[in-house]
Every structure is written in structure tokens, then in C-alpha cells.
Short mmCIF file of C-alpha atoms in Angstrom, two decimals:
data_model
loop_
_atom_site.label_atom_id
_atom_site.label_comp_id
_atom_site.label_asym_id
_atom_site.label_seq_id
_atom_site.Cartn_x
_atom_site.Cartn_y
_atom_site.Cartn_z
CA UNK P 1 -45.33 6.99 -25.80
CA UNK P 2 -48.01 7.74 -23.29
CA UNK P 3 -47.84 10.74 -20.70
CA UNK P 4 -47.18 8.07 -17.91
CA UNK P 5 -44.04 7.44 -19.62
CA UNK P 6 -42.73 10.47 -20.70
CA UNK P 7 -40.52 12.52 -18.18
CA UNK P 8 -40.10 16.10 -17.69
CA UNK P 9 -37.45 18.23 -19.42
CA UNK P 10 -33.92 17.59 -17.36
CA UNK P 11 -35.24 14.81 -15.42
CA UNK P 12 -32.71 12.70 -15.70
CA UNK P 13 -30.07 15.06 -15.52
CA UNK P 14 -31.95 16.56 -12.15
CA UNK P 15 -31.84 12.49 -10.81
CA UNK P 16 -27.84 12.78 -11.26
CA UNK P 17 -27.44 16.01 -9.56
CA UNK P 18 -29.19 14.24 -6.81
CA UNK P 19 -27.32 10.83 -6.38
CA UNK P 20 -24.02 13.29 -6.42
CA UNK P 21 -25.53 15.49 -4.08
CA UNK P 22 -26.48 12.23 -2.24
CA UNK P 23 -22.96 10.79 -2.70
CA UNK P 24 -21.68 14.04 -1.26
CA UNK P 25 -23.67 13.77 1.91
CA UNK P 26 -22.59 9.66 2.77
CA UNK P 27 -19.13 9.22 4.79
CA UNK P 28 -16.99 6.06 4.47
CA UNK P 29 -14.25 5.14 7.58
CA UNK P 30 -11.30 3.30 5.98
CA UNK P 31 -8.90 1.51 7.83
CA UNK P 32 -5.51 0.80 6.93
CA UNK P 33 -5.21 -2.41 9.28
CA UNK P 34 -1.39 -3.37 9.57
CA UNK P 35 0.60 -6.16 11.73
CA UNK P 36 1.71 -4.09 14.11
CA UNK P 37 -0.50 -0.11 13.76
CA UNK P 38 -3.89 1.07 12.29
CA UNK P 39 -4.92 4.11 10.35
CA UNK P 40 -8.55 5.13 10.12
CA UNK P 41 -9.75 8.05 7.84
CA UNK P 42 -13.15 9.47 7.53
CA UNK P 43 -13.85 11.02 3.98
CA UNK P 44 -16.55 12.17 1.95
CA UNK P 45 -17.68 11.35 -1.96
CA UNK P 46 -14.50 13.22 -2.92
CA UNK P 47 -12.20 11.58 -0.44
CA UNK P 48 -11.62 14.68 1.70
CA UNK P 49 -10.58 13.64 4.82
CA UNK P 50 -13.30 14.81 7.79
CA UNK P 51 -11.06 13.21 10.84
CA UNK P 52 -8.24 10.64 11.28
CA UNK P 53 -7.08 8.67 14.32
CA UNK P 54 -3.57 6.23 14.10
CA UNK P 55 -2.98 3.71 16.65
CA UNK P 56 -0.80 0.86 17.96
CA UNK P 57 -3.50 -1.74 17.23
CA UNK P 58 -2.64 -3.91 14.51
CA UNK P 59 -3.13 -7.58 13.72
CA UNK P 60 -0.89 -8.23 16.95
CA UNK P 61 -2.80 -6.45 19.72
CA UNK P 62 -5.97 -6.66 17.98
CA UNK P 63 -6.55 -10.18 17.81
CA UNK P 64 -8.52 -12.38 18.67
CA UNK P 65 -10.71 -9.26 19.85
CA UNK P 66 -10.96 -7.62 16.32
CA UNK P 67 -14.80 -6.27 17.08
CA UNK P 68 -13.80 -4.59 20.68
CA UNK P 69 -11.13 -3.07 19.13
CA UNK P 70 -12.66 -1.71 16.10
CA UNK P 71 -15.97 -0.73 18.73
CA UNK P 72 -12.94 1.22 20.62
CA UNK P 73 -12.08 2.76 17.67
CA UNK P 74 -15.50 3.83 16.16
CA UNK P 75 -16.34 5.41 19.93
CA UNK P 76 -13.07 7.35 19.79
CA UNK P 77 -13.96 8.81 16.39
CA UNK P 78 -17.90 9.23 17.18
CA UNK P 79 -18.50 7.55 13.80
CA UNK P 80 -22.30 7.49 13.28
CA UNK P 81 -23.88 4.06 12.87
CA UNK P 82 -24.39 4.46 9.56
CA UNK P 83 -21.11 5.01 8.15
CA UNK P 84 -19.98 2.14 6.37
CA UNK P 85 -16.54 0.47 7.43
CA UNK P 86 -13.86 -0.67 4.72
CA UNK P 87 -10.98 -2.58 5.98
CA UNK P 88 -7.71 -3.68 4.31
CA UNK P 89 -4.10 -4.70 5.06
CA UNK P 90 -3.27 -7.94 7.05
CA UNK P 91 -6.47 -7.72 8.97
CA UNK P 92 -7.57 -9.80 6.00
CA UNK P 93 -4.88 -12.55 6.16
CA UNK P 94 -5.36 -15.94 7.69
CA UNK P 95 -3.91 -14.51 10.80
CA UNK P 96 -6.46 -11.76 10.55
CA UNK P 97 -9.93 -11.27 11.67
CA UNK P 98 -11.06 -13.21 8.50
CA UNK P 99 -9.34 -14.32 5.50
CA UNK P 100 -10.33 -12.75 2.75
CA UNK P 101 -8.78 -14.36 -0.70
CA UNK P 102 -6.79 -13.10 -3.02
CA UNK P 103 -7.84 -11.76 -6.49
CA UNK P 104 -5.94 -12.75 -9.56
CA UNK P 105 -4.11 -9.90 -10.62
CA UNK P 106 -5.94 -9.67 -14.13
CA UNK P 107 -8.78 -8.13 -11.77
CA UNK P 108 -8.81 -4.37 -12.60
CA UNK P 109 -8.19 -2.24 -9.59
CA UNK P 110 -11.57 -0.45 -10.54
CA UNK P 111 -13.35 -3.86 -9.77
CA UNK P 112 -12.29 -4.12 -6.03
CA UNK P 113 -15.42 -2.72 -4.86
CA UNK P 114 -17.21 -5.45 -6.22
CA UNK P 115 -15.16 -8.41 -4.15
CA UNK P 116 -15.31 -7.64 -0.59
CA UNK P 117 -15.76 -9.86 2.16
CA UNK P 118 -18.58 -8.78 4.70
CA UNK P 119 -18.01 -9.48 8.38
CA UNK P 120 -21.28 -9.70 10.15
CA UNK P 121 -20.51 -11.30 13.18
CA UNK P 122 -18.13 -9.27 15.33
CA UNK P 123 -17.12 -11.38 17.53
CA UNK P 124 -18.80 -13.69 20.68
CA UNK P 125 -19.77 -10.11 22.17
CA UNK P 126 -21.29 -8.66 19.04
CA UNK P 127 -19.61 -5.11 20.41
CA UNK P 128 -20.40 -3.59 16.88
CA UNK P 129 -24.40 -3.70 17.88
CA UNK P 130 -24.96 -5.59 14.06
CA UNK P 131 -22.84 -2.76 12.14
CA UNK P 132 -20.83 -5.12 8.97
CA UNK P 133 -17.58 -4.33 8.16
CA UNK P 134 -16.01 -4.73 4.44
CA UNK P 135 -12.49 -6.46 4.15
CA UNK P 136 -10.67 -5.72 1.10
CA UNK P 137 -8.77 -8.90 -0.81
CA UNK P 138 -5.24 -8.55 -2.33
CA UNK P 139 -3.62 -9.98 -4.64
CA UNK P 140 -1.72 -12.90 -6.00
CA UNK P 141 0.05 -13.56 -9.19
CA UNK P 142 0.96 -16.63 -10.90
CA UNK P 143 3.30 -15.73 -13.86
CA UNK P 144 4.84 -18.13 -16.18
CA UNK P 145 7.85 -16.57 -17.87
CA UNK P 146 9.25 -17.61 -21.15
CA UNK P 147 11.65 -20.16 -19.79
CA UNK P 148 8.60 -22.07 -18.20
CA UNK P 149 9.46 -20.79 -14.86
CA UNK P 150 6.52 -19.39 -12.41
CA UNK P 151 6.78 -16.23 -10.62
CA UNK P 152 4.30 -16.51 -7.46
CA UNK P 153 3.54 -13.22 -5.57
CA UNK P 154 0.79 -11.66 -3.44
CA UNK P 155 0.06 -8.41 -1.84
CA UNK P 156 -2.43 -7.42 0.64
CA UNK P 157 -3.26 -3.78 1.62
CA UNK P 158 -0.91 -1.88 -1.14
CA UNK P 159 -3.70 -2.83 -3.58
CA UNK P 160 -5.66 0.17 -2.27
CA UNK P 161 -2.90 2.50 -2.37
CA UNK P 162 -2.57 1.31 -6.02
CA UNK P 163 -6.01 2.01 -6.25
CA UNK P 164 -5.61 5.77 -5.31
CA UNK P 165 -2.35 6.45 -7.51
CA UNK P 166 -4.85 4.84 -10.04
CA UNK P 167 -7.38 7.69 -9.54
CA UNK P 168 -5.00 10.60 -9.00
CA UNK P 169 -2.98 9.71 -11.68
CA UNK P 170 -5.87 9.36 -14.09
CA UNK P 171 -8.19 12.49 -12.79
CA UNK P 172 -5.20 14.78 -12.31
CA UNK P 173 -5.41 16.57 -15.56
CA UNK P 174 -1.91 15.50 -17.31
CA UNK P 175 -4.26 13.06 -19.88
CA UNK P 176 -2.18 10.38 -17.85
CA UNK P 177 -3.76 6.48 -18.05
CA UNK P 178 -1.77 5.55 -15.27
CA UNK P 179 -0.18 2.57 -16.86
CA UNK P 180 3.67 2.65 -15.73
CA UNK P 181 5.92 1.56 -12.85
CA UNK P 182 4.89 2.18 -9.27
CA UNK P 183 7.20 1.60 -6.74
CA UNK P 184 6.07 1.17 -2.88
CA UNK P 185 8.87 0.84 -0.36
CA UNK P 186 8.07 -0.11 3.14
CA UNK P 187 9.13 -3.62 5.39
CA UNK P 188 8.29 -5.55 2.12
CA UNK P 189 8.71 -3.42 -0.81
CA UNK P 190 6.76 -3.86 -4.04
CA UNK P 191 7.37 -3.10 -7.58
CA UNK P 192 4.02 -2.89 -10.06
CA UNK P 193 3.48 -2.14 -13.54
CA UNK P 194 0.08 -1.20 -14.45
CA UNK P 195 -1.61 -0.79 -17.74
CA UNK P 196 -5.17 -0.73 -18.16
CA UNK P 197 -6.16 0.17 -14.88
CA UNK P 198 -4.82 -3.86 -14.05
CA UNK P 199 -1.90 -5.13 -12.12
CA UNK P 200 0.54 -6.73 -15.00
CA UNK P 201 3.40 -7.91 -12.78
CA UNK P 202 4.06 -7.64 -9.21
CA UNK P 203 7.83 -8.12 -7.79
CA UNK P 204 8.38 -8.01 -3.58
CA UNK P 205 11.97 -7.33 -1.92
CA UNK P 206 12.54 -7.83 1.70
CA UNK P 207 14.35 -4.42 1.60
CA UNK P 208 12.95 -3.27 5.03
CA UNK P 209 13.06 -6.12 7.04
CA UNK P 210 16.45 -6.61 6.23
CA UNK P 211 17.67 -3.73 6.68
CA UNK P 212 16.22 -3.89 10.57
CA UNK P 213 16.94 -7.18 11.11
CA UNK P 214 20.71 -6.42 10.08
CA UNK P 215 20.36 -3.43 12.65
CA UNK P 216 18.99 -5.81 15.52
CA UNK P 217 21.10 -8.65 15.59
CA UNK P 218 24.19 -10.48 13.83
CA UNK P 219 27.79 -9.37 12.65
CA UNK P 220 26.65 -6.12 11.23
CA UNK P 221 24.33 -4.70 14.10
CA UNK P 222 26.86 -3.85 16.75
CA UNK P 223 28.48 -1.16 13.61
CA UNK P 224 25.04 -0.04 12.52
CA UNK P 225 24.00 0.73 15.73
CA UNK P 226 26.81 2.82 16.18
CA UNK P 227 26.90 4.96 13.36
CA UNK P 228 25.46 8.02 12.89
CA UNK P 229 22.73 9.26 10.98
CA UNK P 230 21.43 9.28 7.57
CA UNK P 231 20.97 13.43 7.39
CA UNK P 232 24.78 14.70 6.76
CA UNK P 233 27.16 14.63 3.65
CA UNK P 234 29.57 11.98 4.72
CA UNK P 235 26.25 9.88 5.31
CA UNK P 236 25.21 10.49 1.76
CA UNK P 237 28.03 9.52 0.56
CA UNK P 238 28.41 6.43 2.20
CA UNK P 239 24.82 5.86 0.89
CA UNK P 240 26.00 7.00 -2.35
CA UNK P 241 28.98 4.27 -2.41
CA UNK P 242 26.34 1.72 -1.17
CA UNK P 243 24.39 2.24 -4.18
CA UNK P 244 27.42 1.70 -6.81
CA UNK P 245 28.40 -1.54 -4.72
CA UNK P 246 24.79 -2.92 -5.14
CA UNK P 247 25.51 -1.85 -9.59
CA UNK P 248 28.54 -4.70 -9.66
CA UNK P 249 26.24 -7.73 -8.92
CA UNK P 250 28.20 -8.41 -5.99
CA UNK P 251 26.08 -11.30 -4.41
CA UNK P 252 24.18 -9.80 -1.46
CA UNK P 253 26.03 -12.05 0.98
CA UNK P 254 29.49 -11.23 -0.44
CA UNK P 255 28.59 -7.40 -0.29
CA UNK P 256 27.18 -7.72 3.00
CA UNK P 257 29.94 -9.43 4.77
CA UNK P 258 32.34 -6.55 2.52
CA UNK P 259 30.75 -4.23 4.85
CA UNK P 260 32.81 -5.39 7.87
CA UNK P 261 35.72 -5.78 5.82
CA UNK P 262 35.70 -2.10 4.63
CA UNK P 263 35.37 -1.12 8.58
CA UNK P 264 37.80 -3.65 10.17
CA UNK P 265 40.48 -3.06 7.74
CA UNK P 266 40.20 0.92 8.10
CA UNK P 267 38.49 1.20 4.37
CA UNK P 268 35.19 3.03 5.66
CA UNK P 269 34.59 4.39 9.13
CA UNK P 270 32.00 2.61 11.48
CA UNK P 271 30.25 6.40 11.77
CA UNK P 272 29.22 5.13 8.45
CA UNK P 273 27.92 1.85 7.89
CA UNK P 274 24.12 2.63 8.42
CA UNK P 275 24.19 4.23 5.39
CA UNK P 276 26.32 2.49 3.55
CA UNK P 277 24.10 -0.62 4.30
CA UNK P 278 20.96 1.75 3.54
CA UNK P 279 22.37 2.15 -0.10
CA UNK P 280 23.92 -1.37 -1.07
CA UNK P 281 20.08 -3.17 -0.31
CA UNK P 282 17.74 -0.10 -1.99
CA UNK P 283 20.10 -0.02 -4.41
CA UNK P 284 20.06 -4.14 -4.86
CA UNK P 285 16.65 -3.84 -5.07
CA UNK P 286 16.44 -1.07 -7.32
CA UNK P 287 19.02 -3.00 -9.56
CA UNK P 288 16.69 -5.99 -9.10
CA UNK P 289 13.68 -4.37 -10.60
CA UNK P 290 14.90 -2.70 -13.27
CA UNK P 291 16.18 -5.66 -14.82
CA UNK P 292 12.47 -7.11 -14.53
CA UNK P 293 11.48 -4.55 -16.08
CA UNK P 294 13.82 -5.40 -18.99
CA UNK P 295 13.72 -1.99 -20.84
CA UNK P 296 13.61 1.80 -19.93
CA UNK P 297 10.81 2.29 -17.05
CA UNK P 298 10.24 5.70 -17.54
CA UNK P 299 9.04 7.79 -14.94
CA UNK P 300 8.80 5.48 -12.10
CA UNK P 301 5.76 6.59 -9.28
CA UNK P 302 6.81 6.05 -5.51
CA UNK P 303 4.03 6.18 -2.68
CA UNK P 304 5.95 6.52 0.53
CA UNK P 305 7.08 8.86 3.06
CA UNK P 306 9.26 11.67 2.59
CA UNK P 307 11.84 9.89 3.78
CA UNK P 308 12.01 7.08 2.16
CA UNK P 309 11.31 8.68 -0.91
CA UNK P 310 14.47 10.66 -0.13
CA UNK P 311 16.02 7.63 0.14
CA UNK P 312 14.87 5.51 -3.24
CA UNK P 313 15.19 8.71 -5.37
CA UNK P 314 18.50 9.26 -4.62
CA UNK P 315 19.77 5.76 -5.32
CA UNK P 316 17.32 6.09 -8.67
CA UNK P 317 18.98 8.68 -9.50
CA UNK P 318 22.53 7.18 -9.31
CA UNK P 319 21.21 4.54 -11.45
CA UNK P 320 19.34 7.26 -14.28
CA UNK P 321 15.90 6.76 -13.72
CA UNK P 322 13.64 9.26 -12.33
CA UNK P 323 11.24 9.16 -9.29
CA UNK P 324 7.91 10.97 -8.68
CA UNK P 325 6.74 10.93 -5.20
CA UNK P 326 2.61 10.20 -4.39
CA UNK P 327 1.75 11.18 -0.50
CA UNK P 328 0.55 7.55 0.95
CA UNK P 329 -2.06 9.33 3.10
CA UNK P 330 -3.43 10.93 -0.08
CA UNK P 331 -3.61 8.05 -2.54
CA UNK P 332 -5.54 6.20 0.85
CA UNK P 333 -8.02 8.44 1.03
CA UNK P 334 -8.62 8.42 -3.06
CA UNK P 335 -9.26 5.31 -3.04
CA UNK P 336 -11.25 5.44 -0.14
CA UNK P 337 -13.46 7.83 -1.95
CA UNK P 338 -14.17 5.35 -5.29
CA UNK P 339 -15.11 3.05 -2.44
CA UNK P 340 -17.58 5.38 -1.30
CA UNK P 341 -18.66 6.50 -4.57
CA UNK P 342 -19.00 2.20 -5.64
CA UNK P 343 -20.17 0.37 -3.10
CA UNK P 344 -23.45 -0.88 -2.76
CA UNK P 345 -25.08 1.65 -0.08
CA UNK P 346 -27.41 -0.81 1.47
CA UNK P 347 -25.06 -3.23 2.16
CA UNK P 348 -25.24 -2.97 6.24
CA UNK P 349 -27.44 -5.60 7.74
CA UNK P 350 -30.67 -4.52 9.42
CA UNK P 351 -30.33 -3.20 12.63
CA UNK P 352 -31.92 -5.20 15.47
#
């Protein structure tokens, strides 16, 4: 070896003190682009979040306009040109600013950095002044089970909150892997199992958007509109009763439509059908999942709200499995930070 190649004592271990100090120093704005709101978050390296901003300026009021609104939003923040911009949710649908496709779900969620689609052009205006913006894909699954039958599902936007549970899970000192059950409830609530760091199965239930739809409009809403709220004992019981309705197997429909028969016939007050309704579709979807899960599912992970965690725990709990709650804002912004900490940092296009 010659002197030119030889390197001083702690050289290398100097260089990775300075791409963490470097890491460190960059910023990263995430945006959790829905259908109807928008969350941005900037963090650092570690995913500490430096400044947030949540608006009503989702796929719906965004569109076509995606790079005015997104230039609206960068001015509000003062986000420096710099800063690289990760996107996900619908605002990577077909409907979205640009479709981004879907990953195959034997992808590892550690990967994701490596598959994003770059927006360049912001729109006929160019209002970003040349600044790209990364779109993260979902996923889809194609599973054949053992009677030949394929099981087709997709998710785009919970991948990254998958992503975070992933990281917090893994790095949080319990020697946890992360491989398990994760629930997600929302409008369109998801049920994963990971192992490996990979998605294994992915089951969605309408559980949300039922229950408002039920609310808005048909036989049910003028009772559920009426009844009180979910925050008082008689509530939690009618929840409660929900729950063991949703157990017998009762078709959906049938149990449904045995709502109104419980009130008309003087069986269950009105004051309580919210809740009652509440309980017989979280816990038909709870019921639902556990039996595709087909054995014990352990400690199952929710990333949700308070309140909804609330909510699923309790009917869990009815039905003897147990439910630890992940903040959704804090899984974000962990995943946010592997983004920061993975992606290529010269990946914005030369400024004019």
C-alpha cells in the first residue's frame, strides 16, 4: 500500500460522524395528501417535527391546480428551496396530480425510498420555480388462497404510516421485529400483518364510510341523527351490545335492518342507536379480521386517533384480544425521517 492510499487513523469513522452531522442539518416536508385535507410536517434526520400546517386542500380542492396549491403551501410554511418534498396519499391516484403505481406487496417497506415518482413539471404555470416533488406508491396485493380464490387489495398513503410503526416498533428498545398485526381504522380501514419488514396480507373494510353514510341518508339516519353521544355509560353499552350482535354472524343486512326493529318495537331507545350501530360494524369488522387471521393475533398495533382507538379497543376487548395504540402523527413523521435519512440528496433538478 502506498502513502496515497493509506488514510489517517479514524478516517472513516470521522467521514460518518460527518454524513450524520450532515443528515442532521437537511430538512424533509412530508405531506400527507388526502381526498378531502392535507398534512404537511417539517422534520429533521431524526424525524423531529420543526413546524406543521393542516389544511382543507385535498385531492378535491386541489386539483387540477396541484403546483399552486402546494406553492401556497410551501409560502405559508417559508420552506427553503432546498428542502426536498415527499408526497403520499391519494395525491398519487389516477385522480391525483400523477399516478404513481402500485408496488407489489412483497416490496419491503424499507425499499420505498427507492420507488418514487418525481414530478418535475408543476403544472402550465411552473409555480414551484423548477423545485421536484416525490410521490410515494402504495400498494396492491394479489393473493391466491388455498381454494384457488384471489384476494385483490391496494392501499395508498397508510403504507407510510406502516413505514413509521415499522421504525418505532423496531428502534424502540423492546428487541421487537415488528412482524405482527397492525390495524388502521379510518373511512376505509385496513388490517396488515407484517413480518420481515414486508406487507404479508392486506384486508380493507368500509367501516367508516358506512358508518357515515348510514348517518346521512336511508332508514337508519333519521335515529342516528337523533341519538346522543358516544361519551356516557348507556352509550357504551349500547356499543357494548353492538359488538356481541356483530359475534353471532348475523348477516350485516339482517343486523342492520334489526337496528330499527329493536327501536320501533321499544327493545332499545333511539337515544341509542349511534352507538349501537358504532359497535355492530367495528365489531363486524373486527370479527372479520380475526378470522383472516385464522389463529391467535397477539398483540394487535392500532395507529389512529384517540378516539377511535377508544373505540376499536373496546370492541377488541369484548372479543379477547388486546390493542396497543401508535400516535398517527408520530409514526408520519418516522417515516418521514428514513425518507430523509434514504433518499438520494441530489435528486432536485437544477435550478434555472
Amino acid at each position: 500500500m502506498t502513502d496515497m492510499d493509506s488514510k489517517p487513523a479514524g478516517a472513516d469513522e470521522q467521514a460518518r460522524a460527518q454524513e450524520r452531522s450532515n443528515v442532521g442539518k437537511r430538512r424533509l416536508l412530508g405531506i400527507d395528501w388526502g381526498t378531502s385535507n392535507r398534512r404537511a410536517y417539517l422534520v429533521d434526520g431524526g424525524g423531529a417535527c420543526l413546524a406543521s400546517r393542516a389544511d382543507d386542500q385535498g385531492l378535491l380542492a386541489a386539483r387540477p391546480h396541484f403546483g399552486a396549491s402546494l406553492a401556497a403551501l410551501l409560502a405559508a410554511m417559508d420552506i427553503a428551496p432546498g428542502v426536498p418534498v415527499v408526497a403520499s396519499g391519494m395525491v398519487g391516484s389516477a385522480q391525483g396530480w400523477r399516478q404513481t403505481p402500485y408496488l407489489d406487496i412483497g416490496v419491503p417497506l424499507l425499499e420505498l425510498p427507492a420507488h418514487l415518482t418525481r414530478v418535475d413539471e408543476a403544472d402550465e404555470n411552473d409555480d414551484l420555480g423548477g423545485r421536484s416533488v416525490l410521490l410515494v406508491p402504495g400498494y396492491s396485493q394479489h393473493e391466491r388462497g388455498a381454494d384457488g380464490h384471489v384476494r385483490i387489495d391496494v392501499m395508498r398513503g397508510e403504507e407510510m404510516q406502516l413505514l413509521g410503526a415499522l421504525m418505532l416498533r423496531t428502534h424502540g428498545g423492546d428487541g421487537s421485529n415488528g412482524d405482527g398485526w397492525y390495524v388502521l381504522p379510518g373511512t376505509h380501514s385496513k388490517w396488515v400483518r407484517l413480518e420481515g419488514g414486508a406487507i404479508r396480507h392486506i384486508a380493507t373494510f368500509m367501516t367508516g364510510e358506512l358508518f357515515a353514510t348510514l348517518g346521512k341518508q336511508g332508514t337508519l339516519a333519521p335515529l342516528m341523527e337523533g341519538a346522543a353521544g358516544e361519551e356516557s355509560p348507556e352509550s357504551d353499552a349500547a356499543f357494548d351490545a353492538g359488538v356481541d350482535e356483530a359475534r353471532r354472524r348475523a348477516p350485516l343486512s339482517n343486523a342492520l335492518f334489526g337496528v330499527r326493529a329493536r327501536v320501533v318495537t321499544g327493545a332499545m331507545p333511539a337515544a341509542h342507536t349511534r352507538a349501537f350501530v358504532s359497535g355492530l360494524l367495528i365489531g363486524a369488522e373486527l370479527v372479520a379480521a380475526l378470522d383472516l387471521a385464522g389463529h391467535d393475533p397477539g398483540t394487535v398495533t392500532s395507529v389512529c386517533t384517540p378516539a377511535l382507538h377508544r373505540h376499536y379497543a373496546r370492541a377488541a376487548g369484548r372479543l379477547g384480544v388486546t390493542l396497543q395504540a401508535l400516535d398517527p402523527d408520530r409514526v408520519y413523521r418516522a417515516a418521514l425521517g428514513f425518507f430523509l435519512r434514504h433518499i438520494d440528496p441530489t435528486y432536485q433538478r437544477s435550478q434555472p
